[in-house]
Amino acid sequence: MCNTKSSEMHHTVAKMTQRSDYDVVIAEYSVMGQYLYQNSDINPRTKRIVSCHECYTISRKKVLDLYGIFSIRGFRAMLELYRLEAYEFAMYRDVDKVITLTPEEREGLLRYAPGLDIDVVPHGVDTEKFSPVSPGEQEMSVAFLGNYPHDPNREAVMYFIKEIWPYLKNTLPGIKFYIIGRDPTPDILAAAKRDRDIVVTGTVEDVRDYLRVAKVFVAPIRLGKGFRGKILEAMAMAIPVVTTSLGAEGIPVEDMHNIV
């Protein structure tokens, strides 16, 4: 993340604030915060805000905790952490304000950098678009939604296929698993090739067409931080959700009451 900076983007952001009297410039995700960080050409009257959807430092530490230092993934995460933490929190301190999507993410940042100016702006869902499904539309299936280059999504799907899916298939013959979303990774595609009951959709025009046929939405998230809007979308459609405590983080739900 620290080596992805585009000098053209850096100058473009500054020029835009100089040409027009913008009150605020917001960088979505920490990776875009690098274009606000120490950018002295930005109009000094323009407030710089970073919307932190996911703290990458905390996410890498979760990888290290889950896999351990002696795994390839854990060792790689450890190597990334030193430079990543130094950059990310220097950037947060440099801008005028940080926004997080959940109180938990805010508390996580404050543990690393007490005194940061952080506001929580909760996520929402379009309840007119994502409305309850009609009875009888569902088939015997479960669904997951995501973009799979994002490693927490890929890892969640592969964990589900390896650890949970065999039990479901033995218990409920004919059940299908819909993996919805763009850029499925080679390991996901290989799993679907081995099992015709795993359906990989790729990019779809309307995710509701696939969500509405699922009896259950699963989100076995074990990595990453931030907010899972996919869970709100499923809940808005009155689809039962099974997730982890990490997956439900930031959503005001009660286990075994409105989520499992």
PDB file of C-alpha atoms in Angstrom:
ATOM      1  CA  MET A   1       0.000   0.000   0.000  1.00  0.00           C
ATOM      2  CA  CYS A   2       2.868   2.380   0.731  1.00  0.00           C
ATOM      3  CA  ASN A   3       4.313   2.023  -2.792  1.00  0.00           C
ATOM      4  CA  THR A   4       1.190   2.709  -4.847  1.00  0.00           C
ATOM      5  CA  LYS A   5       1.275   6.490  -4.914  1.00  0.00           C
ATOM      6  CA  SER A   6       0.614   8.249  -8.224  1.00  0.00           C
ATOM      7  CA  SER A   7       2.273  11.651  -8.536  1.00  0.00           C
ATOM      8  CA  GLU A   8      -0.323  12.606 -11.152  1.00  0.00           C
ATOM      9  CA  MET A   9      -3.169  11.927  -8.717  1.00  0.00           C
ATOM     10  CA  HIS A  10      -1.300  13.800  -5.967  1.00  0.00           C
ATOM     11  CA  HIS A  11      -1.102  16.934  -8.122  1.00  0.00           C
ATOM     12  CA  THR A  12      -4.630  16.544  -9.522  1.00  0.00           C
ATOM     13  CA  VAL A  13      -6.173  16.541  -6.036  1.00  0.00           C
ATOM     14  CA  ALA A  14      -4.247  19.688  -5.129  1.00  0.00           C
ATOM     15  CA  LYS A  15      -5.152  21.481  -8.370  1.00  0.00           C
ATOM     16  CA  MET A  16      -8.850  20.750  -7.947  1.00  0.00           C
ATOM     17  CA  THR A  17      -8.876  22.312  -4.476  1.00  0.00           C
ATOM     18  CA  GLN A  18      -7.019  25.361  -5.788  1.00  0.00           C
ATOM     19  CA  ARG A  19      -9.373  25.937  -8.736  1.00  0.00           C
ATOM     20  CA  SER A  20     -12.570  25.708  -6.702  1.00  0.00           C
ATOM     21  CA  ASP A  21     -13.235  26.751  -3.148  1.00  0.00           C
ATOM     22  CA  TYR A  22     -14.062  23.299  -1.784  1.00  0.00           C
ATOM     23  CA  ASP A  23     -14.836  23.137   1.926  1.00  0.00           C
ATOM     24  CA  VAL A  24     -13.854  19.488   2.254  1.00  0.00           C
ATOM     25  CA  VAL A  25     -11.987  16.801   0.350  1.00  0.00           C
ATOM     26  CA  ILE A  26     -12.716  13.225   1.465  1.00  0.00           C
ATOM     27  CA  ALA A  27     -10.492  10.246   0.719  1.00  0.00           C
ATOM     28  CA  GLU A  28     -12.425   6.979   0.772  1.00  0.00           C
ATOM     29  CA  TYR A  29     -10.261   4.210   2.269  1.00  0.00           C
ATOM     30  CA  SER A  30      -6.869   4.679   3.882  1.00  0.00           C
ATOM     31  CA  VAL A  31      -5.086   3.824   0.638  1.00  0.00           C
ATOM     32  CA  MET A  32      -6.500   7.016  -0.909  1.00  0.00           C
ATOM     33  CA  GLY A  33      -5.471   9.024   2.139  1.00  0.00           C
ATOM     34  CA  GLN A  34      -1.935   9.127   0.758  1.00  0.00           C
ATOM     35  CA  TYR A  35      -3.096  11.858  -1.654  1.00  0.00           C
ATOM     36  CA  LEU A  36      -4.079  14.086   1.261  1.00  0.00           C
ATOM     37  CA  TYR A  37      -1.137  13.180   3.486  1.00  0.00           C
ATOM     38  CA  GLN A  38       1.547  15.894   3.543  1.00  0.00           C
ATOM     39  CA  ASN A  39       0.105  17.392   0.364  1.00  0.00           C
ATOM     40  CA  SER A  40       1.072  21.001   0.946  1.00  0.00           C
ATOM     41  CA  ASP A  41      -0.386  22.060  -2.416  1.00  0.00           C
ATOM     42  CA  ILE A  42      -3.956  21.455  -1.251  1.00  0.00           C
ATOM     43  CA  ASN A  43      -5.864  24.679  -0.617  1.00  0.00           C
ATOM     44  CA  PRO A  44      -5.265  25.393   3.107  1.00  0.00           C
ATOM     45  CA  ARG A  45      -8.934  26.376   3.483  1.00  0.00           C
ATOM     46  CA  THR A  46     -10.012  22.890   2.401  1.00  0.00           C
ATOM     47  CA  LYS A  47     -10.412  20.396   5.246  1.00  0.00           C
ATOM     48  CA  ARG A  48      -8.887  16.971   4.580  1.00  0.00           C
ATOM     49  CA  ILE A  49     -10.892  13.960   5.771  1.00  0.00           C
ATOM     50  CA  VAL A  50     -10.094  10.262   5.475  1.00  0.00           C
ATOM     51  CA  SER A  51     -12.995   7.804   5.578  1.00  0.00           C
ATOM     52  CA  CYS A  52     -11.395   4.704   7.061  1.00  0.00           C
ATOM     53  CA  HIS A  53     -13.441   1.751   5.849  1.00  0.00           C
ATOM     54  CA  GLU A  54     -10.797  -0.619   7.171  1.00  0.00           C
ATOM     55  CA  CYS A  55      -7.624  -0.010   9.169  1.00  0.00           C
ATOM     56  CA  TYR A  56      -5.026  -2.017   7.257  1.00  0.00           C
ATOM     57  CA  THR A  57      -2.674  -2.201  10.228  1.00  0.00           C
ATOM     58  CA  ILE A  58      -5.317  -3.856  12.407  1.00  0.00           C
ATOM     59  CA  SER A  59      -6.315  -6.139   9.518  1.00  0.00           C
ATOM     60  CA  ARG A  60      -2.748  -7.375   9.037  1.00  0.00           C
ATOM     61  CA  LYS A  61      -2.491  -8.070  12.758  1.00  0.00           C
ATOM     62  CA  LYS A  62      -5.617 -10.219  12.509  1.00  0.00           C
ATOM     63  CA  VAL A  63      -3.958 -12.229   9.731  1.00  0.00           C
ATOM     64  CA  LEU A  64      -0.895 -12.708  11.918  1.00  0.00           C
ATOM     65  CA  ASP A  65      -3.042 -13.757  14.893  1.00  0.00           C
ATOM     66  CA  LEU A  66      -5.112 -16.194  12.816  1.00  0.00           C
ATOM     67  CA  TYR A  67      -2.342 -17.888  10.845  1.00  0.00           C
ATOM     68  CA  GLY A  68       0.713 -17.425  13.066  1.00  0.00           C
ATOM     69  CA  ILE A  69       4.168 -16.159  12.224  1.00  0.00           C
ATOM     70  CA  PHE A  70       5.333 -19.531  10.874  1.00  0.00           C
ATOM     71  CA  SER A  71       2.775 -19.576   8.054  1.00  0.00           C
ATOM     72  CA  ILE A  72       3.458 -17.883   4.729  1.00  0.00           C
ATOM     73  CA  ARG A  73       0.509 -15.536   5.168  1.00  0.00           C
ATOM     74  CA  GLY A  74       1.393 -14.701   8.758  1.00  0.00           C
ATOM     75  CA  PHE A  75       5.051 -14.076   7.945  1.00  0.00           C
ATOM     76  CA  ARG A  76       4.112 -11.830   5.022  1.00  0.00           C
ATOM     77  CA  ALA A  77       1.732  -9.866   7.273  1.00  0.00           C
ATOM     78  CA  MET A  78       4.481  -9.407   9.852  1.00  0.00           C
ATOM     79  CA  LEU A  79       6.870  -8.051   7.198  1.00  0.00           C
ATOM     80  CA  GLU A  80       4.248  -5.556   6.013  1.00  0.00           C
ATOM     81  CA  LEU A  81       3.240  -4.355   9.456  1.00  0.00           C
ATOM     82  CA  TYR A  82       6.163  -2.121  10.421  1.00  0.00           C
ATOM     83  CA  ARG A  83       6.058   0.188   7.393  1.00  0.00           C
ATOM     84  CA  LEU A  84       2.288  -0.008   7.106  1.00  0.00           C
ATOM     85  CA  GLU A  85       1.643   1.079  10.685  1.00  0.00           C
ATOM     86  CA  ALA A  86       4.167   3.909  10.426  1.00  0.00           C
ATOM     87  CA  TYR A  87       2.547   5.253   7.252  1.00  0.00           C
ATOM     88  CA  GLU A  88      -1.089   4.702   8.163  1.00  0.00           C
ATOM     89  CA  PHE A  89      -1.063   6.409  11.537  1.00  0.00           C
ATOM     90  CA  ALA A  90       1.182   9.253  10.394  1.00  0.00           C
ATOM     91  CA  MET A  91      -1.430   9.864   7.684  1.00  0.00           C
ATOM     92  CA  TYR A  92      -4.323   9.770  10.176  1.00  0.00           C
ATOM     93  CA  ARG A  93      -2.529  12.291  12.402  1.00  0.00           C
ATOM     94  CA  ASP A  94      -1.748  14.575   9.472  1.00  0.00           C
ATOM     95  CA  VAL A  95      -5.291  15.031   8.116  1.00  0.00           C
ATOM     96  CA  ASP A  96      -7.971  17.167   9.752  1.00  0.00           C
ATOM     97  CA  LYS A  97     -10.412  14.380  10.614  1.00  0.00           C
ATOM     98  CA  VAL A  98     -10.876  10.628  10.342  1.00  0.00           C
ATOM     99  CA  ILE A  99     -14.240   8.927   9.819  1.00  0.00           C
ATOM    100  CA  THR A 100     -14.951   5.310  10.728  1.00  0.00           C
ATOM    101  CA  LEU A 101     -18.067   3.265   9.989  1.00  0.00           C
ATOM    102  CA  THR A 102     -18.289   1.579  13.398  1.00  0.00           C
ATOM    103  CA  PRO A 103     -17.556   2.499  17.031  1.00  0.00           C
ATOM    104  CA  GLU A 104     -15.340  -0.609  17.245  1.00  0.00           C
ATOM    105  CA  GLU A 105     -13.140   0.661  14.428  1.00  0.00           C
ATOM    106  CA  ARG A 106     -12.895   4.050  16.147  1.00  0.00           C
ATOM    107  CA  GLU A 107     -11.801   2.425  19.409  1.00  0.00           C
ATOM    108  CA  GLY A 108      -9.256   0.327  17.535  1.00  0.00           C
ATOM    109  CA  LEU A 109      -7.669   3.416  15.993  1.00  0.00           C
ATOM    110  CA  LEU A 110      -7.617   5.263  19.309  1.00  0.00           C
ATOM    111  CA  ARG A 111      -5.713   2.399  20.926  1.00  0.00           C
ATOM    112  CA  TYR A 112      -2.901   3.060  18.458  1.00  0.00           C
ATOM    113  CA  ALA A 113      -3.195   6.833  18.354  1.00  0.00           C
ATOM    114  CA  PRO A 114      -4.960   8.410  21.356  1.00  0.00           C
ATOM    115  CA  GLY A 115      -6.229  11.873  20.591  1.00  0.00           C
ATOM    116  CA  LEU A 116      -7.111  11.330  16.937  1.00  0.00           C
ATOM    117  CA  ASP A 117     -10.114  13.384  15.819  1.00  0.00           C
ATOM    118  CA  ILE A 118     -12.487  10.572  14.790  1.00  0.00           C
ATOM    119  CA  ASP A 119     -16.208  10.628  14.072  1.00  0.00           C
ATOM    120  CA  VAL A 120     -18.374   7.553  13.499  1.00  0.00           C
ATOM    121  CA  VAL A 121     -20.678   7.748  10.473  1.00  0.00           C
ATOM    122  CA  PRO A 122     -22.762   4.554  10.403  1.00  0.00           C
ATOM    123  CA  HIS A 123     -23.513   2.698   7.190  1.00  0.00           C
ATOM    124  CA  GLY A 124     -27.041   2.337   5.847  1.00  0.00           C
ATOM    125  CA  VAL A 125     -29.017   0.376   3.277  1.00  0.00           C
ATOM    126  CA  ASP A 126     -31.636   1.331   0.694  1.00  0.00           C
ATOM    127  CA  THR A 127     -34.672  -0.453   2.133  1.00  0.00           C
ATOM    128  CA  GLU A 128     -36.786   0.378  -0.914  1.00  0.00           C
ATOM    129  CA  LYS A 129     -34.330  -1.379  -3.190  1.00  0.00           C
ATOM    130  CA  PHE A 130     -33.520  -4.214  -0.775  1.00  0.00           C
ATOM    131  CA  SER A 131     -37.033  -5.125   0.337  1.00  0.00           C
ATOM    132  CA  PRO A 132     -38.314  -8.377   1.885  1.00  0.00           C
ATOM    133  CA  VAL A 133     -38.591 -11.360  -0.438  1.00  0.00           C
ATOM    134  CA  SER A 134     -41.940 -12.992  -1.141  1.00  0.00           C
ATOM    135  CA  PRO A 135     -42.663 -16.320   0.577  1.00  0.00           C
ATOM    136  CA  GLY A 136     -41.913 -19.284  -1.646  1.00  0.00           C
ATOM    137  CA  GLU A 137     -39.195 -17.591  -3.734  1.00  0.00           C
ATOM    138  CA  GLN A 138     -36.347 -19.327  -1.933  1.00  0.00           C
ATOM    139  CA  GLU A 139     -34.730 -22.603  -2.890  1.00  0.00           C
ATOM    140  CA  MET A 140     -32.568 -24.850  -0.725  1.00  0.00           C
ATOM    141  CA  SER A 141     -29.476 -22.673  -0.936  1.00  0.00           C
ATOM    142  CA  VAL A 142     -27.116 -20.380   0.934  1.00  0.00           C
ATOM    143  CA  ALA A 143     -25.412 -17.311  -0.506  1.00  0.00           C
ATOM    144  CA  PHE A 144     -22.397 -15.081   0.021  1.00  0.00           C
ATOM    145  CA  LEU A 145     -21.758 -11.728  -1.646  1.00  0.00           C
ATOM    146  CA  GLY A 146     -18.472  -9.928  -2.136  1.00  0.00           C
ATOM    147  CA  ASN A 147     -15.623  -8.889  -4.363  1.00  0.00           C
ATOM    148  CA  TYR A 148     -13.006 -11.572  -4.103  1.00  0.00           C
ATOM    149  CA  PRO A 149      -9.686  -9.803  -4.648  1.00  0.00           C
ATOM    150  CA  HIS A 150     -10.484  -8.442  -1.157  1.00  0.00           C
ATOM    151  CA  ASP A 151      -8.823 -11.163   0.898  1.00  0.00           C
ATOM    152  CA  PRO A 152     -11.303 -11.310   3.825  1.00  0.00           C
ATOM    153  CA  ASN A 153     -14.020 -12.247   1.312  1.00  0.00           C
ATOM    154  CA  ARG A 154     -11.907 -14.861  -0.450  1.00  0.00           C
ATOM    155  CA  GLU A 155     -10.773 -16.344   2.860  1.00  0.00           C
ATOM    156  CA  ALA A 156     -14.351 -16.473   4.180  1.00  0.00           C
ATOM    157  CA  VAL A 157     -15.568 -18.394   1.129  1.00  0.00           C
ATOM    158  CA  MET A 158     -12.703 -20.895   1.185  1.00  0.00           C
ATOM    159  CA  TYR A 159     -13.092 -21.425   4.936  1.00  0.00           C
ATOM    160  CA  PHE A 160     -16.815 -22.079   4.426  1.00  0.00           C
ATOM    161  CA  ILE A 161     -16.183 -24.527   1.575  1.00  0.00           C
ATOM    162  CA  LYS A 162     -13.550 -26.470   3.502  1.00  0.00           C
ATOM    163  CA  GLU A 163     -15.009 -26.474   7.007  1.00  0.00           C
ATOM    164  CA  ILE A 164     -18.791 -26.028   6.788  1.00  0.00           C
ATOM    165  CA  TRP A 165     -19.995 -26.929   3.311  1.00  0.00           C
ATOM    166  CA  PRO A 166     -19.305 -30.707   3.602  1.00  0.00           C
ATOM    167  CA  TYR A 167     -21.527 -30.889   6.688  1.00  0.00           C
ATOM    168  CA  LEU A 168     -24.347 -28.987   4.967  1.00  0.00           C
ATOM    169  CA  LYS A 169     -24.163 -31.233   1.896  1.00  0.00           C
ATOM    170  CA  ASN A 170     -24.377 -34.358   4.018  1.00  0.00           C
ATOM    171  CA  THR A 171     -27.270 -32.964   6.037  1.00  0.00           C
ATOM    172  CA  LEU A 172     -29.216 -31.313   3.201  1.00  0.00           C
ATOM    173  CA  PRO A 173     -28.740 -33.194  -0.092  1.00  0.00           C
ATOM    174  CA  GLY A 174     -29.168 -30.936  -3.109  1.00  0.00           C
ATOM    175  CA  ILE A 175     -28.346 -27.700  -1.294  1.00  0.00           C
ATOM    176  CA  LYS A 176     -26.562 -25.067  -3.392  1.00  0.00           C
ATOM    177  CA  PHE A 177     -24.001 -22.437  -2.430  1.00  0.00           C
ATOM    178  CA  TYR A 178     -24.183 -19.221  -4.465  1.00  0.00           C
ATOM    179  CA  ILE A 179     -20.950 -17.225  -4.485  1.00  0.00           C
ATOM    180  CA  ILE A 180     -22.037 -13.846  -5.830  1.00  0.00           C
ATOM    181  CA  GLY A 181     -19.757 -11.025  -6.939  1.00  0.00           C
ATOM    182  CA  ARG A 182     -16.905  -9.974  -9.131  1.00  0.00           C
ATOM    183  CA  ASP A 183     -13.481 -11.439  -9.798  1.00  0.00           C
ATOM    184  CA  PRO A 184     -13.700 -14.856  -8.126  1.00  0.00           C
ATOM    185  CA  THR A 185     -10.181 -16.093  -7.416  1.00  0.00           C
ATOM    186  CA  PRO A 186      -8.657 -19.261  -8.932  1.00  0.00           C
ATOM    187  CA  ASP A 187      -9.153 -21.299  -5.744  1.00  0.00           C
ATOM    188  CA  ILE A 188     -12.857 -20.372  -5.639  1.00  0.00           C
ATOM    189  CA  LEU A 189     -13.281 -21.279  -9.317  1.00  0.00           C
ATOM    190  CA  ALA A 190     -11.467 -24.569  -8.756  1.00  0.00           C
ATOM    191  CA  ALA A 191     -13.778 -25.443  -5.855  1.00  0.00           C
ATOM    192  CA  ALA A 192     -16.827 -24.781  -8.042  1.00  0.00           C
ATOM    193  CA  LYS A 193     -15.373 -26.947 -10.800  1.00  0.00           C
ATOM    194  CA  ARG A 194     -15.099 -29.864  -8.364  1.00  0.00           C
ATOM    195  CA  ASP A 195     -18.643 -29.428  -7.007  1.00  0.00           C
ATOM    196  CA  ARG A 196     -21.588 -28.609  -9.262  1.00  0.00           C
ATOM    197  CA  ASP A 197     -23.621 -27.459  -6.241  1.00  0.00           C
ATOM    198  CA  ILE A 198     -21.246 -24.512  -5.782  1.00  0.00           C
ATOM    199  CA  VAL A 199     -22.411 -21.777  -8.167  1.00  0.00           C
ATOM    200  CA  VAL A 200     -20.004 -18.909  -8.907  1.00  0.00           C
ATOM    201  CA  THR A 201     -21.915 -16.079 -10.583  1.00  0.00           C
ATOM    202  CA  GLY A 202     -19.174 -13.535 -11.213  1.00  0.00           C
ATOM    203  CA  THR A 203     -20.387  -9.973 -11.728  1.00  0.00           C
ATOM    204  CA  VAL A 204     -24.181  -9.791 -11.880  1.00  0.00           C
ATOM    205  CA  GLU A 205     -26.487  -7.005 -12.989  1.00  0.00           C
ATOM    206  CA  ASP A 206     -28.635  -7.196  -9.862  1.00  0.00           C
ATOM    207  CA  VAL A 207     -27.507  -9.053  -6.729  1.00  0.00           C
ATOM    208  CA  ARG A 208     -31.110  -9.201  -5.519  1.00  0.00           C
ATOM    209  CA  ASP A 209     -31.914 -11.797  -8.180  1.00  0.00           C
ATOM    210  CA  TYR A 210     -29.560 -14.195  -6.402  1.00  0.00           C
ATOM    211  CA  LEU A 211     -30.106 -13.115  -2.820  1.00  0.00           C
ATOM    212  CA  ARG A 212     -33.872 -13.579  -2.990  1.00  0.00           C
ATOM    213  CA  VAL A 213     -33.601 -17.300  -3.762  1.00  0.00           C
ATOM    214  CA  ALA A 214     -31.332 -18.035  -0.789  1.00  0.00           C
ATOM    215  CA  LYS A 215     -32.799 -19.447   2.392  1.00  0.00           C
ATOM    216  CA  VAL A 216     -29.789 -18.211   4.376  1.00  0.00           C
ATOM    217  CA  PHE A 217     -27.085 -15.599   3.829  1.00  0.00           C
ATOM    218  CA  VAL A 218     -23.715 -16.646   5.242  1.00  0.00           C
ATOM    219  CA  ALA A 219     -20.844 -14.316   6.121  1.00  0.00           C
ATOM    220  CA  PRO A 220     -18.110 -16.408   7.788  1.00  0.00           C
ATOM    221  CA  ILE A 221     -15.771 -13.412   8.046  1.00  0.00           C
ATOM    222  CA  ARG A 222     -12.588 -14.048  10.041  1.00  0.00           C
ATOM    223  CA  LEU A 223     -10.305 -11.315   8.701  1.00  0.00           C
ATOM    224  CA  GLY A 224     -10.431  -7.594   8.011  1.00  0.00           C
ATOM    225  CA  LYS A 225     -12.160  -4.712   9.724  1.00  0.00           C
ATOM    226  CA  GLY A 226     -14.840  -2.200   8.842  1.00  0.00           C
ATOM    227  CA  PHE A 227     -18.506  -2.665   8.095  1.00  0.00           C
ATOM    228  CA  ARG A 228     -20.198  -5.419   6.072  1.00  0.00           C
ATOM    229  CA  GLY A 229     -22.936  -3.711   4.096  1.00  0.00           C
ATOM    230  CA  LYS A 230     -23.807  -7.058   2.504  1.00  0.00           C
ATOM    231  CA  ILE A 231     -25.258  -8.181   5.846  1.00  0.00           C
ATOM    232  CA  LEU A 232     -27.573  -5.164   6.012  1.00  0.00           C
ATOM    233  CA  GLU A 233     -28.706  -5.850   2.447  1.00  0.00           C
ATOM    234  CA  ALA A 234     -29.590  -9.451   3.311  1.00  0.00           C
ATOM    235  CA  MET A 235     -31.367  -8.395   6.506  1.00  0.00           C
ATOM    236  CA  ALA A 236     -33.359  -5.757   4.606  1.00  0.00           C
ATOM    237  CA  MET A 237     -34.576  -8.561   2.334  1.00  0.00           C
ATOM    238  CA  ALA A 238     -35.618 -10.575   5.427  1.00  0.00           C
ATOM    239  CA  ILE A 239     -33.062 -13.284   4.666  1.00  0.00           C
ATOM    240  CA  PRO A 240     -31.702 -15.014   7.800  1.00  0.00           C
ATOM    241  CA  VAL A 241     -28.019 -14.215   8.354  1.00  0.00           C
ATOM    242  CA  VAL A 242     -25.361 -16.470   9.856  1.00  0.00           C
ATOM    243  CA  THR A 243     -22.048 -14.753  10.506  1.00  0.00           C
ATOM    244  CA  THR A 244     -19.171 -14.392  12.945  1.00  0.00           C
ATOM    245  CA  SER A 245     -18.798 -11.842  15.733  1.00  0.00           C
ATOM    246  CA  LEU A 246     -16.337 -10.014  13.467  1.00  0.00           C
ATOM    247  CA  GLY A 247     -18.780 -10.067  10.563  1.00  0.00           C
ATOM    248  CA  ALA A 248     -21.516  -8.524  12.707  1.00  0.00           C
ATOM    249  CA  GLU A 249     -19.228  -5.876  14.190  1.00  0.00           C
ATOM    250  CA  GLY A 250     -20.834  -2.448  14.146  1.00  0.00           C
ATOM    251  CA  ILE A 251     -24.346  -3.756  13.430  1.00  0.00           C
ATOM    252  CA  PRO A 252     -26.860  -3.399  16.304  1.00  0.00           C
ATOM    253  CA  VAL A 253     -27.988  -7.033  16.380  1.00  0.00           C
ATOM    254  CA  GLU A 254     -28.518  -9.667  19.060  1.00  0.00           C
ATOM    255  CA  ASP A 255     -27.261 -13.218  18.636  1.00  0.00           C
ATOM    256  CA  MET A 256     -30.074 -15.770  18.186  1.00  0.00           C
ATOM    257  CA  HIS A 257     -32.623 -12.949  18.017  1.00  0.00           C
ATOM    258  CA  ASN A 258     -32.110 -11.235  14.665  1.00  0.00           C
ATOM    259  CA  ILE A 259     -28.822 -12.834  13.610  1.00  0.00           C
ATOM    260  CA  VAL A 260     -26.950 -16.076  14.255  1.00  0.00           C
TER     261      VAL A 260
END
